[in-house]
Amino acid sequence: MALQTQTGTSTDLNAQIFQRLHPRAYLERFIKEDIRPDGREATEWRDLSVHVGSISTANGSALVRLGDTTVICGVKAEIAEPDLERPKEGFLVPNIDLPALCGPRFKPGPPSEEAQVLSDRLASTITAAGVLPLSALCIHPERAVWVLYVDATCINYDGNVFDAALIAMVAALKNTTLPTATFNEETGRTMCSRKLRKPLPLECLPVSYTFGVFDGTTVLADPAAFEEPLLDTSISIVLDEGGALLSAGQLGIADKDTMSMCVSAAKERLETYGREIYAFLE
Amino acid sequence: MAQSGFDRRRVNGPNESLQPVYDDGIKESNVLYKAWKPGEARRKRQAKDIRPICARHTATPPTPFVTQTVLKTGFIKQANGSAYIETEHTKVACAVYGPRQSKSSSYHEIGRLSVEVKFTPFSSLVRRVPIRDAEDRSVANLIQQALTSSVRLDLLPKSVIDIFVTVIECDGIESCIAAATVAASTSLAKAGIEMLGLVISCSGAVVGDDVWLDPNEEETQLASGILLCACMPALGVMTNVWQTGCLPLAKAFQSLQLCQERCIDIHQIAAQALHED
């Protein structure tokens, strides 16, 4: 998986066995040589590609690949009555699924704890960043609003699904068009027109940058599936397209400097690459 | 459709939500055959044509799903074998894990093939609530039936081979099952599991006097009966046949014959995809 350069030789077999038996020592030896098992440097990111609108049954969709990590996201729009306390606000319901297909440690059945935590983090990030004002989903106050089900599915798990899923969800929302809907007060029904479709008024396009801290000192950008379980700390920095810090999260311990270092690394990455992510979706 | 019940393990929306209703009264699933009358010819392709599996799209950004051949193997890195198949709007991903140790304590002389199918919530025109329903199981059962006799399970006692299928988009359930069967069999071959032959599947819908192969959702609704056939073209044997609706015996045999002929072509594509890897 990791050593693609020496396939088929006996040394490769030994390296693979060593990697499985002593993953920590395996990674340590790579880090000592300032390289990671997949050939990247510590601060290097994997290639990102975003492809939108390939699913015709969804109102909007996006396929995101971050290295080998693949997340596909579809938005389905339905109509519901609004919450009594918020009569002019629609609903945005983001969820991610990590099916058994995407990696050997995932089981079929209801969402695992990992998927639940991920869904919750994605939902709170999207809400906190104010990606879409919920008032824009109002059709008729107190009677009808849009519900946007933003469902992401991980097809291939190779680490850092949070970053990939956030980009997939935002790109899918950006790709979403809603038919114009009118609420008829006499009949109490909402009718949509197929001819007029309009895009969602997104106010913020967040991008997340995740870093892992290995061995208390080495900061690894965009951790892969093999590195993830060996990390002491995982730090996610969410920036908007202007570089403003929307949220920062740290799981595990780290020096007080590590966080600020990650923020500046994230900003650097945004400057060099981040702005292009959603730009081509215009 | 309506979200039934509240699930603590997911982010929840409102208790009830409904599909949008359009003012022109046409369902979204009925665009191609809006003014179709019985006896008319098939739209867009010939009755005997299947949707392209091995087409190359070019004008799209580089993703594994669209730029390369649309039957692609080995794209899930951590799986022993995997395949992705796309026939126009039907998109299915499949991964094989195993053979691994069976979790059940009882001893089994032969290995077991376990198939799990999952539809993404956005895979059909009506949103699928993400709860395992009966359809997942019946689809899984059909795929398992089609594959079981092709795998040398007698060589793998006490073990289980897990086949996970995720339907990303479904356009016609029968042709989706056929595509999933092809993907699953190709994944098994990719995983290096001993088999007697590749299982290839094709579906045919009987519309009036014609048999339309690989029907999409709209064509399924026009059909009086649909036949799904899985076979091993290399050995010339059938592994599973499933028929729904009302068909005269002659029509059923005719569709079976046509499906089998088409399976030979698909077999070539699958073999080619495995060979190119």
XYZ file of C-alpha atoms in Angstrom, chain B residues 42-235:
194
model
C -37.440 2.741 -27.977
C -36.135 6.233 -27.468
C -32.475 7.138 -27.772
C -31.160 3.631 -28.439
C -31.984 0.343 -30.109
C -33.908 -2.322 -28.243
C -30.868 -4.571 -28.116
C -28.468 -1.886 -26.929
C -27.201 -1.580 -23.421
C -25.962 1.700 -22.043
C -22.245 2.224 -22.640
C -20.006 0.765 -19.971
C -16.660 1.269 -21.587
C -17.004 4.781 -22.935
C -14.342 7.352 -22.263
C -15.502 10.796 -21.242
C -12.981 13.472 -21.996
C -14.167 16.989 -21.280
C -14.238 16.565 -17.515
C -11.675 17.171 -14.776
C -9.469 14.240 -13.795
C -11.331 11.968 -11.419
C -11.185 8.196 -11.378
C -14.920 8.023 -11.916
C -15.207 9.717 -15.247
C -11.991 10.054 -17.162
C -10.914 6.458 -17.311
C -12.872 3.469 -18.495
C -16.057 3.419 -16.550
C -15.543 -0.094 -15.331
C -12.566 0.491 -13.107
C -11.019 -1.966 -10.719
C -8.895 -1.550 -7.627
C -9.778 2.043 -6.781
C -10.437 1.401 -3.078
C -6.900 1.067 -1.776
C -7.587 -0.745 1.474
C -9.945 -3.329 -0.002
C -8.684 -6.663 -1.299
C -10.571 -6.014 -4.476
C -12.841 -3.266 -5.700
C -14.626 -2.089 -8.801
C -16.619 0.892 -9.928
C -19.100 0.637 -12.748
C -21.009 3.382 -14.461
C -23.638 2.958 -17.145
C -24.882 6.479 -17.858
C -26.830 7.335 -14.713
C -26.345 4.097 -12.840
C -23.239 4.323 -10.663
C -22.202 1.476 -8.397
C -19.090 0.998 -6.264
C -18.149 -2.384 -4.854
C -15.454 -3.579 -2.460
C -14.399 -7.066 -1.427
C -12.770 -7.737 1.938
C -11.524 -11.183 2.729
C -11.443 -14.033 2.804
C -11.351 -13.366 6.534
C -12.125 -15.423 9.593
C -15.790 -16.078 10.156
C -17.094 -14.432 13.318
C -19.607 -17.133 14.088
C -18.268 -19.845 16.357
C -19.805 -22.775 14.519
C -17.624 -24.660 12.060
C -18.369 -24.368 8.384
C -16.942 -26.752 5.858
C -17.244 -24.209 3.083
C -16.755 -20.464 3.069
C -19.563 -17.978 3.128
C -20.268 -15.094 0.798
C -21.809 -12.154 2.583
C -23.258 -9.344 0.496
C -24.305 -5.980 1.913
C -25.941 -3.401 -0.307
C -26.352 0.227 0.585
C -28.142 2.889 -1.383
C -26.973 6.448 -0.837
C -29.840 8.746 0.247
C -29.512 10.697 -3.005
C -29.395 7.644 -5.281
C -32.987 7.812 -6.472
C -35.469 10.558 -7.350
C -37.253 10.071 -4.043
C -34.816 10.514 -1.182
C -33.995 7.256 0.566
C -34.099 7.563 4.311
C -30.754 6.176 5.518
C -32.198 3.168 7.268
C -31.652 -0.366 6.066
C -34.854 -1.470 4.422
C -36.169 -4.565 2.752
C -35.003 -3.499 -0.693
C -31.334 -3.504 0.366
C -31.700 -7.069 1.533
C -33.518 -8.397 -1.495
C -30.980 -6.772 -3.813
C -28.153 -8.216 -1.729
C -29.784 -11.620 -1.895
C -30.021 -11.530 -5.693
C -26.355 -10.585 -6.012
C -25.365 -13.307 -3.581
C -27.397 -15.888 -5.473
C -25.759 -14.870 -8.731
C -22.232 -15.077 -7.309
C -22.280 -18.008 -4.897
C -22.025 -20.775 -7.466
C -19.092 -19.056 -9.214
C -16.760 -18.859 -6.205
C -14.690 -21.827 -5.042
C -16.070 -21.597 -1.516
C -15.040 -25.194 -0.855
C -11.420 -23.997 -0.774
C -12.126 -21.528 2.017
C -13.489 -23.348 5.065
C -14.284 -21.317 8.203
C -13.950 -18.057 6.333
C -16.199 -15.347 5.051
C -15.839 -13.081 2.042
C -17.474 -9.696 2.572
C -18.813 -7.949 -0.488
C -19.967 -4.396 0.102
C -21.905 -2.597 -2.586
C -22.752 1.097 -2.488
C -25.221 2.331 -5.061
C -24.333 5.958 -5.722
C -27.017 6.505 -8.305
C -29.704 4.130 -9.490
C -31.520 4.402 -12.808
C -33.692 1.312 -13.058
C -33.370 -1.145 -10.207
C -32.966 -4.292 -12.331
C -30.141 -2.873 -14.419
C -28.622 -1.536 -11.212
C -28.598 -5.065 -9.746
C -27.030 -6.317 -12.968
C -24.322 -3.638 -12.799
C -23.686 -4.401 -9.118
C -23.334 -8.116 -9.923
C -20.751 -7.385 -12.615
C -18.879 -5.043 -10.250
C -18.958 -7.613 -7.441
C -17.693 -10.440 -9.612
C -14.934 -8.240 -11.050
C -13.945 -7.215 -7.507
C -13.762 -10.865 -6.467
C -11.455 -11.582 -9.384
C -9.396 -8.522 -8.499
C -9.123 -9.775 -4.918
C -7.557 -12.959 -6.255
C -10.291 -15.232 -4.974
C -10.551 -18.480 -6.880
C -13.567 -18.562 -9.118
C -14.912 -20.747 -11.872
C -15.604 -17.734 -14.054
C -16.702 -14.130 -14.088
C -20.378 -13.679 -13.411
C -21.972 -11.217 -15.791
C -25.508 -10.016 -15.523
C -27.926 -8.237 -17.817
C -31.561 -7.277 -17.598
C -34.247 -7.096 -20.247
C -37.642 -5.442 -20.153
C -40.502 -6.676 -22.289
C -42.311 -3.657 -23.706
C -45.074 -4.627 -26.091
C -43.498 -7.042 -28.571
C -39.962 -5.854 -28.021
C -37.330 -6.755 -25.507
C -35.386 -3.705 -24.342
C -32.089 -4.617 -22.773
C -30.642 -2.755 -19.784
C -33.805 -0.697 -19.154
C -33.603 2.583 -17.277
C -36.118 3.742 -14.675
C -38.626 5.126 -17.153
C -38.486 2.063 -19.380
C -38.999 -0.162 -16.352
C -42.299 1.555 -15.747
C -43.487 0.866 -19.304
C -42.560 -2.795 -19.178
C -45.035 -5.617 -18.730
C -42.316 -7.811 -17.304
C -38.613 -7.722 -16.579
C -36.100 -10.495 -16.597
C -32.753 -10.369 -14.868
C -30.230 -12.966 -15.858
C -26.801 -13.720 -14.431
C -24.464 -16.103 -16.156
C -20.851 -17.179 -16.561
C -20.234 -16.615 -20.274
C -16.880 -18.400 -20.099
C -18.598 -21.634 -19.103
